[in-house]
Short mmCIF file of C-alpha atoms and ligand atoms in Angstrom, two decimals:
data_model
loop_
_atom_site.label_atom_id
_atom_site.label_comp_id
_atom_site.label_asym_id
_atom_site.label_seq_id
_atom_site.Cartn_x
_atom_site.Cartn_y
_atom_site.Cartn_z
CA MET A 1 35.51 132.02 29.22
CA GLY A 2 36.73 133.32 32.52
CA VAL A 3 34.59 132.96 35.78
CA ASP A 4 34.90 135.07 38.97
CA ASN A 5 34.73 133.27 42.15
CA SER A 6 31.20 134.09 42.73
CA ALA A 7 27.87 132.49 44.10
CA THR A 8 26.08 130.38 41.53
CA ASP A 9 22.50 128.79 41.86
CA ASP A 10 24.04 125.74 43.39
CA GLY A 11 26.99 127.07 45.11
CA ILE A 12 30.24 128.81 44.23
CA VAL A 13 33.12 128.22 41.57
CA PRO A 14 36.69 129.17 41.82
CA ALA A 15 38.37 131.66 39.36
CA VAL A 16 39.32 129.51 36.62
CA ASP A 17 38.68 129.27 32.97
CA ASP A 18 36.76 126.50 31.38
CA GLY A 19 38.47 123.08 31.64
CA GLU A 20 41.00 124.27 34.03
CA LEU A 21 39.39 122.42 37.23
CA ILE A 22 40.76 118.95 37.98
CA VAL A 23 39.56 117.15 40.88
CA VAL A 24 40.99 114.14 42.04
CA SER A 25 39.33 111.55 44.46
CA ASN A 26 39.70 107.70 45.02
CA ARG A 27 35.61 107.64 44.98
CA GLN A 28 34.03 108.81 41.75
CA PRO A 29 31.00 111.12 41.67
CA TYR A 30 28.92 108.71 39.42
CA THR A 31 29.06 105.19 38.91
CA HIS A 32 27.47 102.81 36.31
CA SER A 33 25.92 99.39 37.04
CA TYR A 34 23.82 96.86 35.18
CA ASP A 35 20.05 96.89 35.88
CA HIS A 36 19.63 93.14 37.30
CA GLY A 37 15.85 93.66 37.26
CA ASP A 38 16.15 94.07 33.56
CA GLY A 39 18.07 90.56 33.03
CA GLY A 40 21.32 93.11 33.18
CA ARG A 41 20.78 94.57 29.74
CA SER A 42 20.33 98.28 30.62
CA ILE A 43 22.73 100.42 32.55
CA THR A 44 21.78 102.55 35.43
CA VAL A 45 23.74 105.70 36.69
CA ASN A 46 24.23 106.02 40.49
CA ARG A 47 24.32 109.75 41.49
CA PRO A 48 26.04 111.31 44.27
CA ALA A 49 24.24 110.69 47.50
CA GLY A 50 25.23 113.80 49.57
CA GLY A 51 28.13 115.40 51.24
CA LEU A 52 31.24 116.63 49.47
CA THR A 53 30.56 114.83 46.12
CA ALA A 54 27.24 116.30 45.55
CA GLY A 55 28.43 119.60 46.61
CA LEU A 56 31.29 119.77 44.08
CA ASP A 57 29.40 118.30 41.27
CA PRO A 58 27.79 121.90 40.58
CA VAL A 59 31.11 123.45 40.43
CA MET A 60 32.45 120.88 38.21
CA GLN A 61 29.58 121.44 35.82
CA GLU A 62 29.82 125.38 36.10
CA THR A 63 33.67 124.96 35.15
CA ASP A 64 33.56 122.15 32.70
CA GLY A 65 36.41 120.42 34.70
CA THR A 66 37.66 116.83 34.70
CA TRP A 67 37.09 114.90 37.89
CA ILE A 68 39.71 111.86 37.67
CA ALA A 69 38.72 108.79 39.99
CA TRP A 70 38.89 104.90 40.25
CA GLY A 71 36.10 103.52 38.06
CA ASP A 72 34.94 101.00 40.32
CA GLY A 73 31.37 100.36 39.14
CA GLU A 74 30.48 97.18 37.38
CA ALA A 75 29.44 98.82 33.88
CA ASP A 76 31.70 101.81 34.11
CA ALA A 77 33.88 100.60 31.24
CA ASP A 78 30.92 100.07 29.15
CA VAL A 79 29.99 103.60 28.98
CA THR A 80 33.35 105.22 28.85
CA ASP A 81 35.73 105.91 25.65
CA ASP A 82 39.25 104.59 25.01
CA ASN A 83 40.59 107.26 27.31
CA GLY A 84 38.26 106.02 30.12
CA THR A 85 36.30 109.18 29.83
CA VAL A 86 32.53 109.92 29.96
CA ARG A 87 30.50 113.29 29.92
CA MET A 88 28.47 113.51 33.31
CA PRO A 89 25.61 114.25 34.27
CA PRO A 90 23.93 112.15 31.65
CA GLU A 91 21.35 115.18 31.09
CA SER A 92 23.68 117.88 30.45
CA GLU A 93 27.26 116.36 29.69
CA ALA A 94 28.86 119.33 31.48
CA TYR A 95 32.14 118.03 32.74
CA THR A 96 34.58 114.86 32.10
CA LEU A 97 34.71 112.00 34.45
CA LYS A 98 37.95 110.29 33.81
CA ARG A 99 37.98 106.80 35.45
CA LEU A 100 41.21 105.01 36.03
CA TRP A 101 41.08 101.32 35.62
CA LEU A 102 42.80 99.46 38.72
CA THR A 103 43.74 95.63 39.07
CA ASP A 104 42.68 93.32 41.83
CA GLU A 105 46.39 93.53 42.93
CA GLU A 106 46.18 97.38 42.96
CA VAL A 107 43.01 97.53 44.79
CA GLU A 108 44.24 95.13 47.59
CA GLY A 109 47.60 96.66 47.80
CA TYR A 110 46.70 100.71 47.41
CA TYR A 111 43.23 100.73 48.87
CA TYR A 112 42.80 97.91 51.53
CA GLY A 113 46.29 97.79 52.01
CA TYR A 114 48.39 101.12 52.50
CA SER A 115 45.53 103.50 52.36
CA ASN A 116 43.14 101.48 55.15
CA ARG A 117 45.67 99.35 56.80
CA VAL A 118 48.60 101.99 57.18
CA LEU A 119 47.66 105.42 56.65
CA TRP A 120 44.25 105.36 58.38
CA PRO A 121 45.24 103.83 61.53
CA LEU A 122 48.57 105.70 61.57
CA CYS A 123 46.61 109.25 61.26
CA HIS A 124 44.04 108.15 63.75
CA GLY A 125 47.06 107.11 66.41
CA GLY A 126 46.46 103.42 65.85
CA THR A 127 50.03 102.51 65.52
CA MET A 128 49.16 99.01 66.95
CA LYS A 129 46.70 98.53 63.96
CA THR A 130 49.22 99.38 61.03
CA ASP A 131 50.21 96.52 58.94
CA TYR A 132 53.67 97.57 56.80
CA VAL A 133 53.34 95.06 54.07
CA GLU A 134 55.84 95.97 51.45
CA ARG A 135 53.37 94.89 48.75
CA TYR A 136 50.86 97.61 49.75
CA TRP A 137 53.54 100.34 49.74
CA GLN A 138 54.69 99.29 46.09
CA ARG A 139 51.08 99.28 44.98
CA TYR A 140 50.18 102.44 46.57
CA GLN A 141 53.25 104.33 44.88
CA GLN A 142 52.23 102.52 41.58
CA VAL A 143 48.64 103.71 41.68
CA ASN A 144 49.58 107.13 42.87
CA GLU A 145 52.03 107.44 39.72
CA THR A 146 48.89 106.32 37.44
CA PHE A 147 46.92 109.13 38.92
CA ALA A 148 49.61 111.62 38.66
CA ASP A 149 50.17 110.51 35.00
CA ALA A 150 46.46 111.21 34.36
CA VAL A 151 46.62 114.37 35.89
CA VAL A 152 49.55 115.53 34.00
CA GLU A 153 48.08 114.45 30.73
CA THR A 154 44.75 116.52 31.37
CA ALA A 155 46.33 119.62 32.91
CA GLY A 156 47.17 122.95 31.19
CA ALA A 157 49.47 125.41 32.20
CA ASP A 158 47.10 127.19 34.28
CA SER A 159 45.25 124.33 35.90
CA LEU A 160 43.82 124.16 39.29
CA ILE A 161 44.37 120.56 40.59
CA TRP A 162 42.52 119.60 43.74
CA PHE A 163 43.42 116.31 45.35
CA GLN A 164 41.23 114.62 48.20
CA ASP A 165 42.61 112.86 50.94
CA TYR A 166 45.15 110.13 52.17
CA HIS A 167 45.04 107.92 49.00
CA PHE A 168 47.27 110.53 47.18
CA THR A 169 49.98 111.74 49.28
CA LEU A 170 52.60 111.22 46.57
CA ALA A 171 50.94 112.29 43.59
CA PRO A 172 51.30 115.96 44.13
CA ARG A 173 55.04 115.81 44.15
CA TRP A 174 55.16 114.13 40.86
CA VAL A 175 52.52 116.36 39.21
CA ARG A 176 54.36 119.40 40.62
CA ASP A 177 57.90 118.20 39.01
CA SER A 178 55.85 117.83 35.50
CA LEU A 179 53.82 121.08 35.21
CA PRO A 180 54.78 124.64 34.93
CA ASP A 181 54.57 126.77 38.40
CA SER A 182 51.40 128.57 36.79
CA ALA A 183 49.57 125.48 37.74
CA PHE A 184 48.20 125.16 41.17
CA LEU A 185 47.92 121.94 43.30
CA THR A 186 45.93 121.99 46.31
CA HIS A 187 45.06 119.08 48.66
CA PHE A 188 42.43 118.42 51.24
CA TRP A 189 43.16 115.87 54.11
CA HIS A 190 39.84 114.64 55.27
CA ILE A 191 41.19 112.85 58.52
CA THR A 192 43.31 113.60 61.54
CA TRP A 193 47.18 114.38 61.12
CA PRO A 194 48.86 112.77 64.29
CA GLY A 195 51.72 114.18 66.41
CA TRP A 196 55.42 113.50 65.34
CA ASP A 197 55.67 110.68 68.08
CA THR A 198 53.30 108.76 66.17
CA PHE A 199 53.80 109.51 62.53
CA ARG A 200 57.60 108.64 63.02
CA ALA A 201 56.63 105.04 63.32
CA CYS A 202 55.90 104.85 59.70
CA PRO A 203 58.76 103.80 57.69
CA GLN A 204 57.65 105.66 54.74
CA HIS A 205 57.31 109.09 56.54
CA GLU A 206 59.65 111.20 54.67
CA GLN A 207 58.39 110.03 51.27
CA LEU A 208 54.97 110.99 52.57
CA LEU A 209 55.81 114.47 53.65
CA GLU A 210 57.89 115.20 50.46
CA GLY A 211 54.60 113.99 48.44
CA LEU A 212 52.40 116.27 49.95
CA LEU A 213 54.99 119.20 49.89
CA GLY A 214 54.40 119.34 46.01
CA ASN A 215 51.16 120.96 46.81
CA ASP A 216 50.75 124.84 46.85
CA LEU A 217 48.22 124.76 49.66
CA LEU A 218 47.42 121.76 52.14
CA GLY A 219 44.21 122.07 53.98
CA PHE A 220 43.07 120.24 57.27
CA HIS A 221 39.94 120.51 59.04
CA VAL A 222 41.53 122.17 62.25
CA GLU A 223 44.50 124.16 63.32
CA ARG A 224 45.89 121.32 65.65
CA TYR A 225 46.39 119.06 62.65
CA CYS A 226 48.19 121.81 60.80
CA ARG A 227 50.46 122.13 63.72
CA ASN A 228 51.17 118.46 64.02
CA PHE A 229 51.93 118.37 60.17
CA LEU A 230 54.38 121.28 60.58
CA ASP A 231 55.92 119.44 63.66
CA CYS A 232 56.35 116.41 61.52
CA VAL A 233 58.06 118.28 58.89
CA ASP A 234 60.18 120.20 61.19
CA GLU A 235 61.22 116.83 62.72
CA ALA A 236 61.71 114.61 59.53
CA LEU A 237 62.94 117.01 56.81
CA ASP A 238 66.36 118.83 57.53
CA ASP A 239 66.32 120.88 54.68
CA ALA A 240 62.62 122.13 55.27
CA PHE A 241 62.26 125.78 56.54
CA ILE A 242 59.25 126.43 58.46
CA ASP A 243 57.05 129.40 59.28
CA PRO A 244 54.83 128.09 62.13
CA GLU A 245 52.80 131.28 62.71
CA GLY A 246 52.40 131.93 58.64
CA GLY A 247 51.66 128.17 58.10
CA ARG A 248 54.33 127.84 55.43
CA VAL A 249 57.05 125.23 54.46
CA ASN A 250 59.63 125.75 52.03
CA TYR A 251 61.19 122.67 50.82
CA GLU A 252 63.55 122.30 47.97
CA GLY A 253 62.62 125.95 46.61
CA HIS A 254 58.93 125.29 46.73
CA THR A 255 56.43 126.78 49.26
CA THR A 256 53.72 125.03 50.63
CA VAL A 257 50.69 127.08 52.51
CA VAL A 258 49.13 124.70 55.28
CA LYS A 259 45.83 126.10 56.66
CA ALA A 260 42.84 124.96 58.52
CA PHE A 261 39.55 124.86 56.75
CA PRO A 262 36.81 123.19 58.92
CA MET A 263 34.28 121.36 56.38
CA GLY A 264 30.58 121.83 56.55
CA ILE A 265 27.73 120.41 55.41
CA ASP A 266 24.75 121.26 52.99
CA ALA A 267 22.90 122.55 55.73
CA ASP A 268 20.10 123.71 53.73
CA SER A 269 19.39 120.34 52.18
CA ILE A 270 19.42 118.49 55.55
CA ARG A 271 17.04 121.02 56.82
CA GLU A 272 14.66 120.63 53.83
CA HIS A 273 14.72 116.82 54.38
CA ALA A 274 14.12 117.19 58.00
CA GLU A 275 11.17 119.41 57.30
CA ALA A 276 9.77 117.10 54.94
CA ALA A 277 9.88 114.09 57.49
CA ASP A 278 6.72 114.86 59.28
CA ASP A 279 4.94 113.29 62.18
CA ASP A 280 3.45 110.48 60.10
CA PHE A 281 7.07 109.61 59.11
CA TRP A 282 8.11 109.46 62.77
CA ARG A 283 5.03 107.45 63.66
CA GLU A 284 5.66 105.02 60.80
CA PHE A 285 9.33 104.75 61.80
CA GLN A 286 8.64 104.13 65.38
CA SER A 287 5.93 101.45 64.61
CA SER A 288 8.16 99.61 62.06
CA HIS A 289 11.07 99.26 64.81
CA GLY A 290 8.75 98.53 67.70
CA ILE A 291 9.44 101.76 69.76
CA ASP A 292 6.66 102.91 72.03
CA ALA A 293 5.57 106.57 71.29
CA GLU A 294 6.37 107.71 74.85
CA THR A 295 9.97 106.34 74.71
CA SER A 296 12.81 108.82 74.43
CA VAL A 297 15.06 108.06 71.51
CA ILE A 298 18.63 108.23 71.54
CA VAL A 299 20.60 107.97 67.98
CA GLY A 300 24.04 107.21 66.67
CA VAL A 301 24.88 107.20 62.98
CA ASP A 302 28.27 105.93 61.76
CA ARG A 303 30.42 104.08 59.07
CA LEU A 304 31.25 100.95 61.02
CA ASP A 305 34.90 101.91 61.78
CA TYR A 306 36.96 101.52 64.85
CA THR A 307 37.57 105.38 65.11
CA LYS A 308 33.84 105.99 65.72
CA GLY A 309 33.89 104.77 69.39
CA ILE A 310 30.64 102.73 68.97
CA VAL A 311 31.63 99.88 71.57
CA GLU A 312 32.48 102.59 74.06
CA ARG A 313 29.29 104.17 73.46
CA LEU A 314 27.28 100.93 74.06
CA ASP A 315 29.34 100.51 76.99
CA ALA A 316 27.96 104.00 78.48
CA LEU A 317 24.49 102.87 77.39
CA GLU A 318 24.93 99.73 79.50
CA ARG A 319 26.34 101.49 82.46
CA LEU A 320 23.34 103.92 82.36
CA LEU A 321 21.01 100.96 82.49
CA GLU A 322 22.80 99.06 84.95
CA THR A 323 23.13 102.03 87.40
CA ARG A 324 19.80 103.54 86.90
CA PRO A 325 16.84 101.26 86.58
CA GLU A 326 14.47 104.02 86.15
CA TYR A 327 15.46 104.40 82.54
CA ARG A 328 14.78 100.84 81.55
CA GLY A 329 11.77 100.80 79.43
CA GLU A 330 11.97 104.51 79.14
CA VAL A 331 14.88 105.04 76.56
CA CYS A 332 15.45 103.36 73.33
CA TYR A 333 18.91 103.82 71.52
CA VAL A 334 18.88 103.49 67.72
CA GLN A 335 22.42 102.78 66.08
CA LYS A 336 22.48 103.28 62.55
CA ALA A 337 25.76 101.87 61.07
CA ASN A 338 26.63 100.68 57.56
CA GLU A 339 29.52 98.26 57.08
CA SER A 340 32.69 99.39 55.50
CA ARG A 341 36.01 98.29 54.36
CA SER A 342 34.63 94.63 55.34
CA LEU A 343 37.65 92.80 53.67
CA ILE A 344 39.92 94.10 56.29
CA PRO A 345 40.11 91.80 59.57
CA ASP A 346 40.02 94.74 62.10
CA TYR A 347 36.85 95.67 60.59
CA GLN A 348 35.28 92.24 60.55
CA ASP A 349 36.39 92.11 64.47
CA LEU A 350 34.77 95.43 64.94
CA GLN A 351 31.24 94.16 63.04
CA THR A 352 31.37 91.20 65.55
CA GLU A 353 32.04 93.20 68.96
CA VAL A 354 29.28 95.94 67.95
CA GLN A 355 26.85 92.81 67.31
CA GLU A 356 27.92 91.14 70.59
CA SER A 357 27.59 94.31 72.74
CA ILE A 358 24.11 95.07 71.10
CA ASP A 359 22.85 91.32 71.82
CA ARG A 360 24.23 91.42 75.40
CA ILE A 361 22.67 94.50 76.31
CA ASN A 362 19.27 93.42 74.76
CA GLU A 363 19.37 90.22 76.38
CA ARG A 364 20.18 91.55 79.86
CA PHE A 365 17.82 94.66 80.11
CA GLY A 366 15.13 94.01 77.29
CA THR A 367 11.47 92.76 77.96
CA ASP A 368 8.48 91.41 76.17
CA ASP A 369 7.67 94.95 75.10
CA TRP A 370 10.94 96.98 75.17
CA GLN A 371 14.18 96.48 73.18
CA PRO A 372 16.76 98.87 74.43
CA VAL A 373 18.80 98.84 71.41
CA ILE A 374 17.79 98.97 67.76
CA TYR A 375 20.18 98.16 65.24
CA ILE A 376 19.76 99.33 61.64
CA ASN A 377 22.91 98.16 59.45
CA GLU A 378 21.88 99.12 55.93
CA PHE A 379 22.44 102.27 54.18
CA ILE A 380 19.15 104.37 54.58
CA PRO A 381 17.81 107.22 52.11
CA GLN A 382 18.96 110.64 53.02
CA ARG A 383 15.16 111.67 53.93
CA GLU A 384 14.77 108.85 56.38
CA LEU A 385 18.21 109.73 57.85
CA CYS A 386 17.29 113.43 58.19
CA GLY A 387 14.00 112.40 59.82
CA LEU A 388 15.92 110.18 62.19
CA TYR A 389 17.89 113.20 63.28
CA ARG A 390 14.92 115.35 63.64
CA TYR A 391 12.87 113.29 65.93
CA ALA A 392 16.11 111.80 68.20
CA ASP A 393 15.84 113.33 71.48
CA VAL A 394 19.77 112.97 71.92
CA MET A 395 22.54 112.22 69.36
CA LEU A 396 25.65 110.54 70.81
CA VAL A 397 28.93 111.11 68.94
CA SER A 398 31.70 109.18 70.76
CA ALA A 399 34.54 109.12 68.01
CA VAL A 400 37.88 108.25 69.77
CA ARG A 401 39.67 109.98 66.85
CA ASP A 402 37.66 111.93 63.99
CA GLY A 403 39.04 114.30 61.39
CA MET A 404 35.99 116.23 61.49
CA ASN A 405 32.45 114.14 61.93
CA LEU A 406 30.01 115.51 59.63
CA VAL A 407 27.20 113.34 61.32
CA SER A 408 27.18 115.97 64.35
CA LYS A 409 26.68 118.65 61.89
CA GLU A 410 23.88 117.07 60.29
CA TYR A 411 22.19 116.08 63.42
CA VAL A 412 22.36 119.80 64.43
CA ALA A 413 21.18 121.06 60.77
CA ALA A 414 18.15 118.65 60.95
CA GLN A 415 16.71 119.98 64.41
CA VAL A 416 14.25 122.17 62.90
CA ASP A 417 12.10 122.02 66.22
CA ASP A 418 15.36 122.91 68.21
CA ASP A 419 14.93 120.43 70.96
CA GLY A 420 17.55 117.81 70.67
CA VAL A 421 20.78 117.37 72.60
CA LEU A 422 24.13 116.64 71.06
CA VAL A 423 26.44 114.73 72.92
CA LEU A 424 30.10 115.02 71.59
CA SER A 425 33.45 113.59 72.01
CA ASP A 426 36.47 116.04 72.73
CA GLN A 427 38.14 113.72 70.05
CA ALA A 428 36.27 114.89 66.92
CA GLY A 429 37.28 117.70 64.92
CA ALA A 430 33.79 119.13 65.31
CA HIS A 431 34.18 119.77 68.83
CA GLU A 432 36.33 122.96 68.10
CA GLU A 433 33.27 124.54 66.44
CA LEU A 434 30.46 122.92 68.25
CA GLY A 435 31.91 121.64 71.73
CA ASP A 436 30.75 124.86 73.91
CA ARG A 437 27.19 124.20 73.30
CA ALA A 438 27.16 120.42 72.98
CA LEU A 439 27.59 118.18 76.20
CA THR A 440 31.35 116.97 76.11
CA ILE A 441 32.30 113.42 76.80
CA ASN A 442 35.71 111.51 76.74
CA PRO A 443 34.68 108.12 75.10
CA TYR A 444 36.90 106.14 77.31
CA ASP A 445 35.52 107.57 80.46
CA THR A 446 32.30 105.21 80.84
CA ASP A 447 30.72 106.45 84.00
CA ALA A 448 30.99 110.11 83.12
CA PHE A 449 29.83 109.17 79.83
CA ALA A 450 26.80 107.51 81.16
CA ASP A 451 26.12 110.68 83.38
CA THR A 452 26.21 112.79 80.59
CA ILE A 453 23.62 110.80 78.74
CA GLU A 454 21.47 110.99 81.61
CA ARG A 455 21.99 114.77 81.73
CA ALA A 456 21.02 115.15 78.11
CA LEU A 457 17.84 113.14 78.69
CA THR A 458 16.83 115.19 81.51
CA MET A 459 17.67 118.82 80.22
CA ASP A 460 14.80 120.92 80.38
CA GLY A 461 13.33 122.44 76.84
CA GLU A 462 14.50 125.90 77.62
CA GLU A 463 18.30 124.78 77.70
CA ARG A 464 17.87 122.50 74.89
CA ALA A 465 16.58 125.27 72.65
CA GLU A 466 18.96 127.74 73.83
CA ARG A 467 21.94 125.36 73.01
CA MET A 468 20.50 124.16 69.69
CA VAL A 469 19.67 127.58 68.21
CA ALA A 470 23.52 128.48 68.72
CA LEU A 471 24.52 125.21 67.24
CA ARG A 472 22.15 125.64 64.55
CA GLU A 473 23.42 129.20 63.51
CA ARG A 474 27.13 128.13 63.42
CA VAL A 475 26.35 124.89 61.43
CA GLU A 476 24.33 126.93 58.81
CA SER A 477 26.78 129.74 58.46
CA ASN A 478 29.82 127.65 58.21
CA ASP A 479 28.48 125.09 55.62
CA LEU A 480 29.60 123.30 52.82
CA TYR A 481 29.52 126.17 50.52
CA ALA A 482 31.24 128.52 52.99
CA TRP A 483 33.90 125.81 53.14
CA MET A 484 34.72 125.87 49.45
CA GLU A 485 34.41 129.49 49.24
CA GLY A 486 37.24 129.77 51.71
CA ILE A 487 39.49 127.35 49.99
CA PHE A 488 38.94 128.97 46.16
CA ASP A 489 39.38 132.33 48.21
CA THR A 490 42.69 131.32 49.46
CA ILE A 491 43.76 129.78 46.27
CA ASP A 492 42.97 132.89 44.23
CA GLU A 493 44.95 135.15 46.69
CA LEU A 494 47.90 132.83 46.54
CA ARG A 495 47.88 132.82 42.64
CA ALA A 496 47.40 136.44 42.50
CA LYS A 497 50.30 136.95 44.65
CA ASP A 498 52.35 134.41 42.75
CA ALA A 499 51.72 136.33 39.66
CA ASP A 500 52.78 139.66 41.20
CA ASP A 501 55.96 137.89 42.48
CA ASP A 502 56.93 136.92 39.07
C1 LIG B 1 35.79 111.14 56.62
C2 LIG B 1 36.52 111.72 58.08
C3 LIG B 1 35.52 113.68 58.07
C4 LIG B 1 26.38 107.34 57.04
N1 LIG B 1 25.19 106.37 57.12
C5 LIG B 1 24.39 106.99 56.12
C6 LIG B 1 24.71 108.15 55.43
N2 LIG B 1 25.82 108.33 55.93
C7 LIG B 1 26.61 109.67 55.88
C8 LIG B 1 26.49 110.63 56.83
C9 LIG B 1 27.72 111.24 56.52
C10 LIG B 1 28.70 110.74 56.20
O1 LIG B 1 28.20 109.20 55.68
C11 LIG B 1 29.95 109.98 57.25
O2 LIG B 1 30.69 111.31 57.39
P1 LIG B 1 31.44 111.26 58.61
O3 LIG B 1 32.13 112.85 58.54
O4 LIG B 1 30.62 111.43 59.99
O5 LIG B 1 32.49 110.28 58.69
P2 LIG B 1 33.61 109.43 57.62
O6 LIG B 1 32.93 108.60 56.51
O7 LIG B 1 34.51 108.87 58.42
O8 LIG B 1 34.39 110.79 56.70
C12 LIG B 1 35.60 112.69 58.91
C13 LIG B 1 34.90 113.52 56.67
O9 LIG B 1 35.63 112.56 56.08
C14 LIG B 1 34.49 114.51 55.95
O10 LIG B 1 35.85 115.51 55.54
O11 LIG B 1 34.41 114.48 58.86
O12 LIG B 1 36.13 112.78 60.13
O13 LIG B 1 36.83 110.08 58.84
O14 LIG B 1 27.64 112.47 55.63
O15 LIG B 1 25.40 111.32 56.47
N3 LIG B 1 24.17 108.75 54.44
C15 LIG B 1 22.70 108.23 54.20
N4 LIG B 1 22.38 106.92 54.81
C16 LIG B 1 23.06 106.38 55.57
O16 LIG B 1 22.74 105.12 55.94
N5 LIG B 1 21.96 108.74 53.45
#
């Protein structure tokens, strides 16, 4: 049965027939694990926590699609058939999850190696952190081929295939070469795309660009990344024809449209969680972390990643407490950061550096009844996170480079009392949308950053509300569903045009 691109109870769906939507991502929407409380006898399903995965799940259910991802859960293989597939979610079995099994060597080379020790730092401009190990590249190619094969086996002539992120730069070209033109390939690149001067340092830059140009539509968060990508193609591929205004590349007879789609969040869900976190929640939070009721709370929420500028932020807070003693005992900074990619040395170094900075600040300024920095380094449930956003007086987002930064938008959506202040780095993609109503900082300019924290703490209620109301309207209207709709509408237009041209 054909479906229109129309609103459903849960969101929107693209114009595809049942079974034609294929999503490809590194992380899967559901994992299976053994219930250790039960002596490991029964199996538990872990559901999508939020964000894109939770937003896409209803779309997959509505279209009976196939989601292809790495099966990394300990009990995943126990519930799949011989093809690695299982119907999800358990209560309605509405779509197919196809799990691909990766060996330890593949995970080391493809995921920890090429994806996170080459492409991640390269795309964030950190060429000094890249680690070009031939084994990583070999495994990355091998895993991309495995995913491409799985897509080709699953796809039909009219399939719509949606790749997510930097783990799959090569697969689109191989899929494109194996499927008829009527199949549509699209890719969303969730991180920044660097300028040519950075990108050219990568020995495999040509293959990466050729791979991505297998797509019919390639999306980035902001225009600047689109321009950077087109510049890289222009410099690296002699045979590519580029239409910079139209955002099109023609390479070896195939056209790729390159377009910005700034990603949003599920603002309604965040708002509902924030509303549910009432004053009792906040009193309990304050008392369990030893925060005095009168103390102003500043918050930072990050994956522990060197792109997020956590150490730079702690430096600015230290400068504030050093140069303005009147804030001692009056403000408390809550750093919520969960560990990530811990097998990579740069991430281990960062964990140590963050812990050392926090210990130093607490030793230097802390007293018997006041701790300047509270560190929460485990994952917290969505309700608690939204409560923290709601009651924090100021949020600091100080990324040194960030594709979008959804945390800044979540903070805004949770401001149901319209009394918080967002301090936002001009290096985050979100700054393009929120920069004029947030307070802008350069994470490296420690003195000015400290001044801006003070400005946020002393802003009067009227200005806070005026800024936050404007920010909230923007975040609510450009939410996750508007983002998906923008992508699906563009796909429908491009497919309709292709059909007319044939
Ligand atoms: C990449 C790009 C781009 C974090 N701790 C907890 C928790 N979180 C959730 C946040 C937020 C998500 O994790 C982090 O998203 P970000 O966008 O801030 O950052 P990345 O993980 O680096 O994401 C980024 C994004 O892709 C999307 O395209 O914006 O630029 O780097 O949603 O809420 N959630 C809960 N507990 C936690 O402790 N529940």
